[in-house]
mmCIF file of C-alpha atoms in Angstrom:
data_model
loop_
_atom_site.group_PDB
_atom_site.id
_atom_site.type_symbol
_atom_site.label_atom_id
_atom_site.label_comp_id
_atom_site.label_asym_id
_atom_site.label_seq_id
_atom_site.Cartn_x
_atom_site.Cartn_y
_atom_site.Cartn_z
ATOM 1 C CA MET A 225 21.893 -51.112 22.704
ATOM 2 C CA ALA A 226 20.716 -49.144 25.743
ATOM 3 C CA ILE A 227 18.527 -46.158 26.355
ATOM 4 C CA ALA A 228 20.161 -42.844 25.374
ATOM 5 C CA THR A 229 22.010 -40.853 28.039
ATOM 6 C CA ASN A 230 22.576 -37.840 25.813
ATOM 7 C CA PHE A 231 20.597 -34.831 27.088
ATOM 8 C CA TRP A 232 19.949 -33.509 23.568
ATOM 9 C CA ILE A 233 18.563 -36.846 22.326
ATOM 10 C CA TRP A 234 16.104 -36.783 25.241
ATOM 11 C CA ILE A 235 15.027 -33.261 24.324
ATOM 12 C CA ALA A 236 14.438 -34.285 20.685
ATOM 13 C CA ALA A 237 12.585 -37.453 21.750
ATOM 14 C CA LEU A 238 10.302 -35.687 24.235
ATOM 15 C CA LEU A 239 9.482 -32.983 21.688
ATOM 16 C CA THR A 240 8.711 -35.680 19.103
ATOM 17 C CA LEU A 241 6.326 -37.373 21.552
ATOM 18 C CA ALA A 242 4.757 -34.005 22.423
ATOM 19 C CA ILE A 243 3.908 -33.458 18.738
ATOM 20 C CA TYR A 244 2.551 -36.996 18.303
ATOM 21 C CA SER A 245 0.319 -36.530 21.356
ATOM 22 C CA PHE A 246 -1.908 -34.496 19.005
ATOM 23 C CA LEU A 247 -2.990 -37.796 17.421
ATOM 24 C CA TYR A 248 -5.007 -38.382 20.580
ATOM 25 C CA LYS A 249 -6.335 -34.832 20.852
ATOM 26 C CA ASP A 250 -5.195 -31.218 21.135
ATOM 27 C CA ASN A 251 -3.372 -30.874 24.459
ATOM 28 C CA PRO A 252 -0.936 -28.555 26.293
ATOM 29 C CA PHE A 253 2.124 -30.695 25.419
ATOM 30 C CA TYR A 254 1.405 -30.344 21.703
ATOM 31 C CA LYS A 255 0.736 -26.612 22.072
ATOM 32 C CA PHE A 256 4.005 -26.185 23.958
ATOM 33 C CA ALA A 257 5.974 -27.918 21.172
ATOM 34 C CA GLU A 258 4.081 -26.027 18.473
ATOM 35 C CA TYR A 259 4.715 -22.569 19.936
ATOM 36 C CA LEU A 260 8.304 -23.494 20.719
ATOM 37 C CA LEU A 261 8.853 -24.505 17.087
ATOM 38 C CA VAL A 262 7.500 -21.173 15.846
ATOM 39 C CA GLY A 263 9.607 -19.170 18.304
ATOM 40 C CA ILE A 264 12.824 -21.061 17.645
ATOM 41 C CA SER A 265 12.281 -21.086 13.869
ATOM 42 C CA ILE A 266 11.882 -17.325 13.613
ATOM 43 C CA GLY A 267 14.858 -16.836 15.956
ATOM 44 C CA TYR A 268 16.887 -19.109 13.696
ATOM 45 C CA GLY A 269 15.628 -17.290 10.574
ATOM 46 C CA ILE A 270 16.665 -13.921 12.016
ATOM 47 C CA SER A 271 20.108 -15.281 12.904
ATOM 48 C CA VAL A 272 20.566 -16.721 9.414
ATOM 49 C CA TYR A 273 19.498 -13.397 7.870
ATOM 50 C CA TRP A 274 21.883 -11.533 10.161
ATOM 51 C CA HIS A 275 24.795 -13.804 9.266
ATOM 52 C CA ASN A 276 24.143 -14.303 5.533
ATOM 53 C CA THR A 277 22.927 -10.831 4.662
ATOM 54 C CA ILE A 278 23.763 -8.142 7.197
ATOM 55 C CA ILE A 279 27.263 -9.432 8.002
ATOM 56 C CA THR A 280 28.174 -10.868 4.575
ATOM 57 C CA LYS A 281 26.531 -8.324 2.296
ATOM 58 C CA VAL A 282 26.511 -5.135 4.379
ATOM 59 C CA TYR A 283 29.042 -5.169 7.243
ATOM 60 C CA ASN A 284 31.973 -6.876 5.461
ATOM 61 C CA PRO A 285 31.805 -4.793 2.229
ATOM 62 C CA LEU A 286 31.333 -1.620 4.277
ATOM 63 C CA VAL A 287 34.142 -2.204 6.802
ATOM 64 C CA TYR A 288 36.717 -4.134 4.767
ATOM 65 C CA ASP A 289 36.090 -2.939 1.167
ATOM 66 C CA LYS A 290 34.891 0.580 2.046
ATOM 67 C CA ASN A 291 31.935 -0.004 -0.288
ATOM 68 C CA PHE A 292 29.557 2.732 0.858
ATOM 69 C CA LEU A 293 27.018 1.801 -1.819
ATOM 70 C CA VAL A 294 25.607 -0.889 0.523
ATOM 71 C CA LEU A 295 24.315 1.874 2.784
ATOM 72 C CA ILE A 296 21.590 2.574 0.195
ATOM 73 C CA PRO A 297 19.773 -0.795 0.515
ATOM 74 C CA LEU A 298 20.302 -0.612 4.289
ATOM 75 C CA LEU A 299 18.599 2.778 4.341
ATOM 76 C CA LEU A 300 15.850 1.546 2.008
ATOM 77 C CA GLY A 301 15.325 -1.464 4.277
ATOM 78 C CA LEU A 302 15.058 0.777 7.334
ATOM 79 C CA LEU A 303 12.436 2.824 5.479
ATOM 80 C CA MET A 304 10.167 -0.230 5.786
ATOM 81 C CA PHE A 305 9.769 0.644 9.457
ATOM 82 C CA SER A 306 8.269 4.026 8.513
ATOM 83 C CA ARG A 307 4.982 2.063 8.310
ATOM 84 C CA PHE A 308 4.785 2.400 12.086
ATOM 85 C CA PHE A 309 4.685 6.225 11.912
ATOM 86 C CA LYS A 310 1.517 7.532 10.290
ATOM 87 C CA ASN A 311 2.918 10.863 9.088
ATOM 88 C CA VAL A 312 5.825 9.257 7.163
ATOM 89 C CA SER A 313 4.303 5.835 6.380
ATOM 90 C CA TYR A 314 4.278 6.672 2.637
ATOM 91 C CA LEU A 315 8.099 6.300 2.651
ATOM 92 C CA SER A 316 7.729 2.521 3.047
ATOM 93 C CA ARG A 317 6.412 2.417 -0.543
ATOM 94 C CA ILE A 318 9.937 3.067 -1.867
ATOM 95 C CA PRO A 319 11.586 -0.159 -0.618
ATOM 96 C CA ILE A 320 8.390 -2.088 -1.431
ATOM 97 C CA ALA A 321 8.536 -0.696 -4.987
ATOM 98 C CA PHE A 322 12.160 -1.806 -5.276
ATOM 99 C CA VAL A 323 11.437 -5.340 -4.030
ATOM 100 C CA VAL A 324 8.336 -5.697 -6.243
ATOM 101 C CA GLY A 325 10.204 -4.292 -9.276
ATOM 102 C CA ALA A 326 13.119 -6.695 -8.813
ATOM 103 C CA GLY A 327 10.799 -9.652 -8.185
ATOM 104 C CA THR A 328 8.602 -9.024 -11.213
ATOM 105 C CA GLY A 329 11.610 -8.154 -13.381
ATOM 106 C CA LEU A 330 13.199 -11.475 -12.480
ATOM 107 C CA SER A 331 9.984 -13.393 -13.110
ATOM 108 C CA VAL A 332 9.463 -12.088 -16.679
ATOM 109 C CA PRO A 333 12.521 -13.752 -18.307
ATOM 110 C CA SER A 334 12.214 -16.852 -16.125
ATOM 111 C CA SER A 335 8.526 -17.235 -17.112
ATOM 112 C CA PHE A 336 9.455 -16.864 -20.775
ATOM 113 C CA GLU A 337 12.216 -19.419 -20.361
ATOM 114 C CA PHE A 338 9.860 -21.850 -18.665
ATOM 115 C CA LEU A 339 7.207 -21.343 -21.358
ATOM 116 C CA PHE A 340 9.585 -22.017 -24.243
ATOM 117 C CA LYS A 341 11.227 -24.987 -22.527
ATOM 118 C CA GLN A 342 7.895 -26.614 -21.709
ATOM 119 C CA VAL A 343 6.434 -26.016 -25.184
ATOM 120 C CA TYR A 344 9.629 -27.407 -26.722
ATOM 121 C CA ALA A 345 9.482 -30.467 -24.447
ATOM 122 C CA THR A 346 5.841 -31.043 -25.419
ATOM 123 C CA MET A 347 6.615 -31.145 -29.154
ATOM 124 C CA PRO A 348 6.976 -34.837 -30.027
ATOM 125 C CA LEU A 349 10.342 -35.783 -31.518
ATOM 126 C CA LYS A 350 8.931 -39.144 -32.560
ATOM 127 C CA LEU A 351 5.279 -39.987 -32.847
ATOM 128 C CA ASP A 352 4.561 -42.650 -30.241
ATOM 129 C CA PHE A 353 1.654 -43.312 -27.879
ATOM 130 C CA GLY A 354 3.228 -41.532 -24.885
ATOM 131 C CA SER A 355 4.070 -38.358 -26.862
ATOM 132 C CA LEU A 356 0.558 -38.248 -28.269
ATOM 133 C CA ILE A 357 -0.962 -38.514 -24.790
ATOM 134 C CA ILE A 358 1.309 -35.721 -23.530
ATOM 135 C CA VAL A 359 0.247 -33.412 -26.400
ATOM 136 C CA VAL A 360 -3.450 -34.206 -25.831
ATOM 137 C CA GLY A 361 -3.026 -33.820 -22.047
ATOM 138 C CA VAL A 362 -1.244 -30.450 -22.218
ATOM 139 C CA ILE A 363 -3.711 -28.954 -24.726
ATOM 140 C CA SER A 364 -6.826 -30.247 -22.952
ATOM 141 C CA THR A 365 -5.520 -29.042 -19.556
ATOM 142 C CA LEU A 366 -4.891 -25.592 -21.015
ATOM 143 C CA VAL A 367 -8.391 -25.589 -22.540
ATOM 144 C CA TYR A 368 -9.862 -26.448 -19.119
ATOM 145 C CA PHE A 369 -8.210 -23.316 -17.651
ATOM 146 C CA PHE A 370 -9.266 -21.136 -20.599
ATOM 147 C CA PHE A 371 -12.319 -19.300 -19.341
ATOM 148 C CA SER A 372 -12.758 -16.829 -22.228
ATOM 149 C CA LEU A 373 -14.799 -19.474 -24.050
ATOM 150 C CA GLU A 374 -17.850 -21.153 -22.594
ATOM 151 C CA HIS A 375 -17.152 -24.819 -21.890
ATOM 152 C CA LYS A 376 -19.856 -26.140 -24.218
ATOM 153 C CA GLY A 377 -19.831 -28.385 -27.280
ATOM 154 C CA PHE A 378 -16.336 -29.230 -28.573
ATOM 155 C CA VAL A 379 -14.572 -26.965 -26.038
ATOM 156 C CA GLY A 380 -16.603 -28.597 -23.276
ATOM 157 C CA ARG A 381 -15.602 -32.081 -24.412
ATOM 158 C CA VAL A 382 -11.898 -31.121 -24.633
ATOM 159 C CA SER A 383 -12.004 -29.500 -21.186
ATOM 160 C CA ARG A 384 -13.654 -32.698 -19.881
ATOM 161 C CA VAL A 385 -10.593 -34.630 -21.105
ATOM 162 C CA GLY A 386 -8.484 -31.954 -19.374
ATOM 163 C CA ILE A 387 -10.237 -32.615 -16.053
ATOM 164 C CA THR A 388 -9.414 -36.321 -16.413
ATOM 165 C CA PHE A 389 -5.709 -35.520 -16.843
ATOM 166 C CA ILE A 390 -5.797 -33.052 -13.948
ATOM 167 C CA MET A 391 -7.407 -35.684 -11.693
ATOM 168 C CA VAL A 392 -4.673 -38.188 -12.569
ATOM 169 C CA ALA A 393 -2.013 -35.540 -11.831
ATOM 170 C CA PHE A 394 -3.627 -34.605 -8.503
ATOM 171 C CA GLY A 395 -3.953 -38.260 -7.560
ATOM 172 C CA ALA A 396 -0.279 -38.867 -8.336
ATOM 173 C CA ALA A 397 0.770 -35.738 -6.418
ATOM 174 C CA PHE A 398 -1.430 -36.792 -3.506
ATOM 175 C CA GLY A 399 0.043 -40.318 -3.445
ATOM 176 C CA TYR A 400 3.536 -38.875 -3.607
ATOM 177 C CA THR A 401 2.857 -36.471 -0.732
ATOM 178 C CA ILE A 402 1.498 -39.258 1.477
ATOM 179 C CA MET A 403 4.544 -41.404 0.726
ATOM 180 C CA ALA A 404 6.876 -38.518 1.624
ATOM 181 C CA ARG A 405 5.037 -37.975 4.914
ATOM 182 C CA VAL A 406 5.046 -41.694 5.712
ATOM 183 C CA SER A 407 8.801 -41.858 5.119
ATOM 184 C CA LEU A 408 9.223 -38.929 7.544
ATOM 185 C CA PHE A 409 7.069 -40.824 10.052
ATOM 186 C CA ILE A 410 9.247 -43.928 9.657
ATOM 187 C CA GLY A 411 12.309 -41.712 10.237
ATOM 188 C CA ARG A 412 10.872 -40.368 13.485
ATOM 189 C CA ILE A 413 9.889 -43.836 14.736
ATOM 190 C CA GLN A 414 13.393 -45.081 13.878
ATOM 191 C CA PHE A 415 14.822 -42.189 15.886
ATOM 192 C CA LEU A 416 12.648 -43.020 18.893
ATOM 193 C CA LEU A 417 13.289 -46.763 18.818
ATOM 194 C CA SER A 418 16.951 -46.607 17.866
ATOM 195 C CA ASP A 419 18.627 -43.369 18.987
ATOM 196 C CA TRP A 420 16.477 -42.840 22.083
ATOM 197 C CA LEU A 421 15.277 -46.188 23.425
ATOM 198 C CA GLY A 422 17.935 -48.360 21.772
ATOM 199 C CA ILE A 423 15.420 -51.115 21.049
ATOM 200 C CA ILE A 424 16.442 -51.548 17.407
ATOM 201 C CA LYS A 425 19.820 -51.141 15.712
ATOM 202 C CA MET B 256 6.089 14.550 -4.330
ATOM 203 C CA LEU B 257 7.175 11.564 -2.243
ATOM 204 C CA LYS B 258 3.664 11.181 -0.882
ATOM 205 C CA GLY B 259 2.249 10.254 -4.295
ATOM 206 C CA LYS B 260 2.636 6.933 -6.046
ATOM 207 C CA GLY B 261 4.644 8.344 -8.976
ATOM 208 C CA ILE B 262 8.129 7.745 -7.598
ATOM 209 C CA PRO B 263 7.446 4.192 -6.346
ATOM 210 C CA ILE B 264 5.887 3.297 -9.721
ATOM 211 C CA PHE B 265 8.939 4.707 -11.521
ATOM 212 C CA ILE B 266 11.291 2.720 -9.227
ATOM 213 C CA THR B 267 9.335 -0.480 -9.932
ATOM 214 C CA PHE B 268 9.498 0.218 -13.686
ATOM 215 C CA LEU B 269 13.222 1.021 -13.628
ATOM 216 C CA VAL B 270 14.289 -1.940 -11.490
ATOM 217 C CA GLY B 271 11.984 -4.314 -13.392
ATOM 218 C CA MET B 272 13.319 -3.185 -16.765
ATOM 219 C CA ILE B 273 16.944 -3.482 -15.591
ATOM 220 C CA MET B 274 16.270 -7.092 -14.546
ATOM 221 C CA ILE B 275 14.644 -7.919 -17.882
ATOM 222 C CA ILE B 276 17.270 -6.190 -20.042
ATOM 223 C CA SER B 277 20.185 -7.686 -18.110
ATOM 224 C CA PHE B 278 18.786 -11.173 -18.754
ATOM 225 C CA PHE B 279 19.051 -10.610 -22.502
ATOM 226 C CA ILE B 280 22.199 -8.398 -22.386
ATOM 227 C CA PRO B 281 24.316 -9.792 -19.545
ATOM 228 C CA HIS B 282 27.274 -7.535 -20.461
ATOM 229 C CA LYS B 283 28.426 -4.196 -18.997
ATOM 230 C CA PRO B 284 26.774 -2.108 -17.703
ATOM 231 C CA PHE B 285 23.583 -4.197 -17.345
ATOM 232 C CA GLY B 286 25.293 -7.292 -15.920
ATOM 233 C CA ASP B 287 26.884 -5.282 -13.102
ATOM 234 C CA ILE B 288 23.687 -3.344 -12.413
ATOM 235 C CA GLU B 289 21.747 -6.612 -12.192
ATOM 236 C CA LYS B 290 24.292 -8.022 -9.737
ATOM 237 C CA ILE B 291 24.067 -4.934 -7.534
ATOM 238 C CA SER B 292 20.258 -4.884 -7.765
ATOM 239 C CA LEU B 293 20.035 -8.541 -6.709
ATOM 240 C CA ASN B 294 22.327 -7.829 -3.764
ATOM 241 C CA TRP B 295 20.170 -4.876 -2.737
ATOM 242 C CA TYR B 296 17.034 -6.968 -3.260
ATOM 243 C CA SER B 297 18.193 -9.629 -0.783
ATOM 244 C CA ILE B 298 19.113 -6.964 1.815
ATOM 245 C CA ILE B 299 15.830 -5.044 1.513
ATOM 246 C CA ALA B 300 13.690 -8.211 1.311
ATOM 247 C CA GLY B 301 15.179 -9.291 4.655
ATOM 248 C CA PHE B 302 13.681 -6.233 6.304
ATOM 249 C CA THR B 303 10.216 -7.413 5.266
ATOM 250 C CA MET B 304 10.949 -10.532 7.327
ATOM 251 C CA LEU B 305 11.858 -8.292 10.272
ATOM 252 C CA LEU B 306 8.491 -6.554 9.888
ATOM 253 C CA GLY B 307 6.747 -9.935 10.045
ATOM 254 C CA VAL B 308 8.722 -10.991 13.110
ATOM 255 C CA ASP B 309 7.946 -7.667 14.781
ATOM 256 C CA SER B 310 4.248 -8.171 14.125
ATOM 257 C CA LEU B 311 4.271 -11.757 15.472
ATOM 258 C CA ILE B 312 6.290 -11.028 18.593
ATOM 259 C CA GLY B 313 4.249 -7.863 19.228
ATOM 260 C CA MET B 314 1.011 -9.835 19.034
ATOM 261 C CA HIS B 315 2.259 -12.434 21.529
ATOM 262 C CA PHE B 316 3.553 -9.716 23.861
ATOM 263 C CA ARG B 317 0.076 -8.178 23.877
ATOM 264 C CA LYS B 318 -1.465 -11.587 24.617
ATOM 265 C CA LEU B 319 0.966 -12.009 27.475
ATOM 266 C CA LYS B 320 0.298 -8.533 28.840
ATOM 267 C CA ARG B 321 -3.472 -9.009 28.759
ATOM 268 C CA LYS B 322 -3.112 -12.543 30.186
ATOM 269 C CA ASP B 323 -5.286 -13.829 27.343
ATOM 270 C CA GLU B 324 -6.212 -17.485 26.960
ATOM 271 C CA ASN B 325 -3.069 -19.580 26.224
ATOM 272 C CA TRP B 326 -0.789 -16.713 27.352
ATOM 273 C CA PHE B 327 1.664 -19.272 28.696
ATOM 274 C CA PHE B 328 2.310 -20.568 25.163
ATOM 275 C CA SER B 329 2.922 -17.010 23.968
ATOM 276 C CA LEU B 330 5.579 -16.840 26.657
ATOM 277 C CA VAL B 331 7.073 -20.102 25.343
ATOM 278 C CA LEU B 332 7.204 -18.609 21.830
ATOM 279 C CA ILE B 333 8.865 -15.398 22.998
ATOM 280 C CA LEU B 334 11.371 -17.277 25.179
ATOM 281 C CA GLY B 335 12.162 -19.690 22.334
ATOM 282 C CA PHE B 336 12.751 -16.771 19.978
ATOM 283 C CA THR B 337 14.847 -14.794 22.464
ATOM 284 C CA ALA B 338 16.915 -17.795 23.544
ATOM 285 C CA THR B 339 17.735 -18.713 19.930
ATOM 286 C CA VAL B 340 18.815 -15.164 19.051
ATOM 287 C CA VAL B 341 20.862 -14.798 22.262
ATOM 288 C CA VAL B 342 22.552 -18.189 21.753
ATOM 289 C CA GLY B 343 23.262 -17.175 18.142
ATOM 290 C CA ILE B 344 24.978 -13.962 19.302
ATOM 291 C CA ILE B 345 26.977 -15.698 22.070
ATOM 292 C CA GLU B 346 28.140 -18.496 19.763
ATOM 293 C CA THR B 347 29.108 -15.999 17.053
ATOM 294 C CA VAL B 348 31.369 -14.300 19.605
ATOM 295 C CA ARG B 349 32.737 -17.686 20.782
ATOM 296 C CA PHE B 350 33.370 -19.399 17.457
ATOM 297 C CA GLY B 351 33.360 -16.533 14.951
ATOM 298 C CA THR B 352 30.208 -18.057 13.422
ATOM 299 C CA ALA B 353 27.054 -19.382 15.046
ATOM 300 C CA PHE B 354 27.007 -22.287 12.599
ATOM 301 C CA ASP B 355 30.071 -24.056 14.007
ATOM 302 C CA ASP B 356 29.518 -27.815 14.555
ATOM 303 C CA LYS B 357 30.254 -27.466 18.274
ATOM 304 C CA SER B 358 28.089 -24.405 18.864
ATOM 305 C CA TYR B 359 24.864 -24.623 20.864
ATOM 306 C CA PHE B 360 23.185 -22.806 17.999
ATOM 307 C CA THR B 361 23.800 -25.858 15.783
ATOM 308 C CA TYR B 362 22.475 -28.043 18.630
ATOM 309 C CA ILE B 363 19.275 -25.981 18.653
ATOM 310 C CA TYR B 364 18.902 -26.645 14.936
ATOM 311 C CA ASN B 365 19.695 -30.377 15.190
ATOM 312 C CA TYR B 366 17.781 -31.228 18.377
ATOM 313 C CA PHE B 367 14.890 -28.758 18.364
ATOM 314 C CA ILE B 368 14.101 -27.557 14.832
ATOM 315 C CA VAL B 369 14.827 -30.759 12.870
ATOM 316 C CA PRO B 370 12.836 -33.179 15.094
ATOM 317 C CA LEU B 371 9.972 -30.714 15.623
ATOM 318 C CA GLN B 372 9.625 -29.897 11.936
ATOM 319 C CA SER B 373 9.939 -33.435 10.636
ATOM 320 C CA THR B 374 7.507 -34.735 13.282
ATOM 321 C CA MET B 375 5.046 -31.970 12.434
ATOM 322 C CA PHE B 376 5.218 -32.878 8.742
ATOM 323 C CA SER B 377 4.972 -36.604 9.438
ATOM 324 C CA LEU B 378 1.855 -35.900 11.499
ATOM 325 C CA LEU B 379 0.258 -34.674 8.297
ATOM 326 C CA ALA B 380 0.399 -38.241 6.894
ATOM 327 C CA PHE B 381 -2.450 -39.186 9.257
ATOM 328 C CA PHE B 382 -4.505 -36.081 8.645
ATOM 329 C CA ILE B 383 -4.044 -36.080 4.862
ATOM 330 C CA ALA B 384 -5.165 -39.696 4.770
ATOM 331 C CA SER B 385 -8.257 -39.106 6.921
ATOM 332 C CA ALA B 386 -9.161 -35.844 5.139
ATOM 333 C CA ALA B 387 -8.733 -37.566 1.792
ATOM 334 C CA TYR B 388 -11.032 -40.369 2.876
ATOM 335 C CA ARG B 389 -13.747 -37.831 3.660
ATOM 336 C CA ALA B 390 -13.143 -35.621 0.622
ATOM 337 C CA PHE B 391 -12.387 -38.081 -2.143
ATOM 338 C CA ARG B 392 -14.726 -40.968 -1.416
ATOM 339 C CA ALA B 393 -15.381 -42.502 -4.803
ATOM 340 C CA ARG B 394 -18.572 -40.519 -5.407
ATOM 341 C CA ASN B 395 -18.042 -39.890 -9.102
ATOM 342 C CA PHE B 396 -15.706 -40.719 -11.967
ATOM 343 C CA ASP B 397 -13.195 -37.907 -11.246
ATOM 344 C CA ALA B 398 -12.898 -38.728 -7.538
ATOM 345 C CA THR B 399 -12.521 -42.445 -8.347
ATOM 346 C CA LEU B 400 -9.777 -41.668 -10.872
ATOM 347 C CA LEU B 401 -7.919 -39.532 -8.326
ATOM 348 C CA LEU B 402 -8.207 -42.229 -5.683
ATOM 349 C CA ILE B 403 -7.091 -45.071 -7.982
ATOM 350 C CA THR B 404 -4.102 -43.049 -9.266
ATOM 351 C CA ALA B 405 -3.053 -42.192 -5.704
ATOM 352 C CA ILE B 406 -3.272 -45.856 -4.641
ATOM 353 C CA ILE B 407 -1.299 -47.049 -7.695
ATOM 354 C CA VAL B 408 1.410 -44.399 -7.140
ATOM 355 C CA MET B 409 1.665 -45.260 -3.441
ATOM 356 C CA LEU B 410 1.876 -49.016 -4.088
ATOM 357 C CA GLY B 411 4.246 -48.603 -7.025
ATOM 358 C CA ARG B 412 6.798 -46.818 -4.854
ATOM 359 C CA VAL B 413 7.131 -49.525 -2.178
ATOM 360 C CA PRO B 414 8.402 -53.123 -2.318
ATOM 361 C CA LEU B 415 4.863 -54.384 -1.670
ATOM 362 C CA GLY B 416 3.827 -53.039 -5.083
ATOM 363 C CA GLU B 417 6.416 -55.165 -6.832
ATOM 364 C CA GLN B 418 5.227 -58.187 -4.833
ATOM 365 C CA ILE B 419 1.673 -57.615 -6.087
ATOM 366 C CA SER B 420 2.769 -57.255 -9.702
ATOM 367 C CA PRO B 421 6.151 -56.565 -11.309
ATOM 368 C CA TYR B 422 4.320 -54.234 -13.709
ATOM 369 C CA LEU B 423 3.042 -51.959 -10.966
ATOM 370 C CA PRO B 424 6.277 -49.917 -10.492
ATOM 371 C CA LYS B 425 6.587 -49.578 -14.283
ATOM 372 C CA PHE B 426 2.968 -48.461 -14.572
ATOM 373 C CA THR B 427 3.553 -45.940 -11.743
ATOM 374 C CA GLU B 428 6.566 -44.612 -13.626
ATOM 375 C CA TRP B 429 4.437 -44.306 -16.784
ATOM 376 C CA ILE B 430 1.735 -42.395 -14.862
ATOM 377 C CA MET B 431 4.363 -39.995 -13.538
ATOM 378 C CA GLN B 432 6.084 -39.526 -16.894
ATOM 379 C CA VAL B 433 3.066 -39.267 -19.195
ATOM 380 C CA PRO B 434 -0.426 -38.253 -17.945
ATOM 381 C CA GLN B 435 0.842 -36.619 -14.745
ATOM 382 C CA MET B 436 3.549 -34.767 -16.654
ATOM 383 C CA ALA B 437 1.020 -33.603 -19.290
ATOM 384 C CA ALA B 438 -1.363 -32.089 -16.734
ATOM 385 C CA LYS B 439 1.507 -30.643 -14.683
ATOM 386 C CA ARG B 440 2.891 -29.045 -17.811
ATOM 387 C CA GLY B 441 -0.507 -27.597 -18.737
ATOM 388 C CA ILE B 442 -0.940 -26.160 -15.240
ATOM 389 C CA GLY B 443 2.663 -24.855 -15.300
ATOM 390 C CA LEU B 444 2.115 -23.143 -18.638
ATOM 391 C CA GLY B 445 -1.020 -21.483 -17.278
ATOM 392 C CA ILE B 446 0.805 -20.336 -14.138
ATOM 393 C CA SER B 447 3.765 -18.898 -16.067
ATOM 394 C CA LEU B 448 1.456 -17.110 -18.532
ATOM 395 C CA GLY B 449 -0.413 -15.629 -15.568
ATOM 396 C CA ALA B 450 2.830 -14.638 -13.811
ATOM 397 C CA LEU B 451 4.073 -13.049 -17.021
ATOM 398 C CA GLY B 452 0.869 -11.042 -17.432
ATOM 399 C CA VAL B 453 0.824 -9.840 -13.826
ATOM 400 C CA SER B 454 4.553 -8.973 -13.895
ATOM 401 C CA ILE B 455 4.169 -6.877 -17.056
ATOM 402 C CA ARG B 456 1.111 -5.124 -15.591
ATOM 403 C CA ILE B 457 3.090 -4.293 -12.417
ATOM 404 C CA ILE B 458 6.186 -3.088 -14.286
ATOM 405 C CA LEU B 459 4.084 -0.875 -16.557
ATOM 406 C CA GLY B 460 2.262 0.596 -13.567
ATOM 407 C CA ILE B 461 -1.173 -0.776 -14.532
ATOM 408 C CA GLU B 462 -1.395 -2.927 -11.400
ATOM 409 C CA ARG B 463 -0.789 -0.735 -8.326
ATOM 410 C CA SER B 464 -2.526 -2.592 -5.500
ATOM 411 C CA TYR B 465 0.832 -3.416 -3.846
ATOM 412 C CA LEU B 466 1.265 0.315 -3.095
ATOM 413 C CA SER B 467 -2.020 0.795 -1.260
#
């Protein structure tokens, strides 16, 4: 294999190296890549929103289906910009109220669903060591986060067990996160050595 | 009348209740109203993103205008943003969609965003490890437990772990399925109870800080 001749591969490789240069110390190359990522990402986000929402959910229904109802959310959305004008800034509360109402309304049934599912899953179908540990772990973790009672005496001892479970969970989550990051690192090194430099196959 | 908080609170209550009722009664008219509300929600929520973008770009424009420290990087950000949007528009005209495999917009995603993002995240491997060394040095029982669990999970997920002991991957799996799951479930239950409480307070108009 030989070194890449593709212009785009070179761009990706140089940007990768610019980010890794931060391992030495903060420098202009890293800053350049960092700011570029932010700029491009928001540009991409806007384009995706334009395509998936404005075109698909507003323009197409309005032009092809003559669905004039979509003008209402468009108008409500535009009201958000009233924040920039002091004398009418109160109008921005209307779309915010709609978004907050929909968000909280959606979260109520989904929270209930989650609660019931998790409580159901915690109930042991057969009494074995693992099920017992799960029951003890869930209850003691909940007790640790229950601040209406002072963590003294029996409650204190149960919450102490809860901390132990929480530490195990955080340790596992931490180990998992590191592994995920390391696998990303391996992916980038593979890209540099294979796709760019052609040293490995 | 519009200047007060009454109408926004009523809108929040109405929309919130429609969402809750339509979950339990997904038939007409609630099912249709929920569908329309969700559609409206995604359109309006997008405008909040536009507000954020406006704020960010505005801030960098001001930095550029004042020639503040690092103004050059603000220019890079603005140019990156503008170029992506312009390429998106041009490629939409060319291909009918900016997301065509041959469009330069897709190239921007594949050769700028993907490598930059994955490299940025992979960089965190080094910093998480060094920060963890400083923060979680085995000073007490809890920190030791966290450290040992992390090491076992890391070793149990790679071939080296199986070389050390064939029981290590199984033990890792047990940690993930039993004690980790128990604590995660406890935390999850707490979070959903909290979310439920806050949502009900907002829908009933008790919590109004989002309108200030």
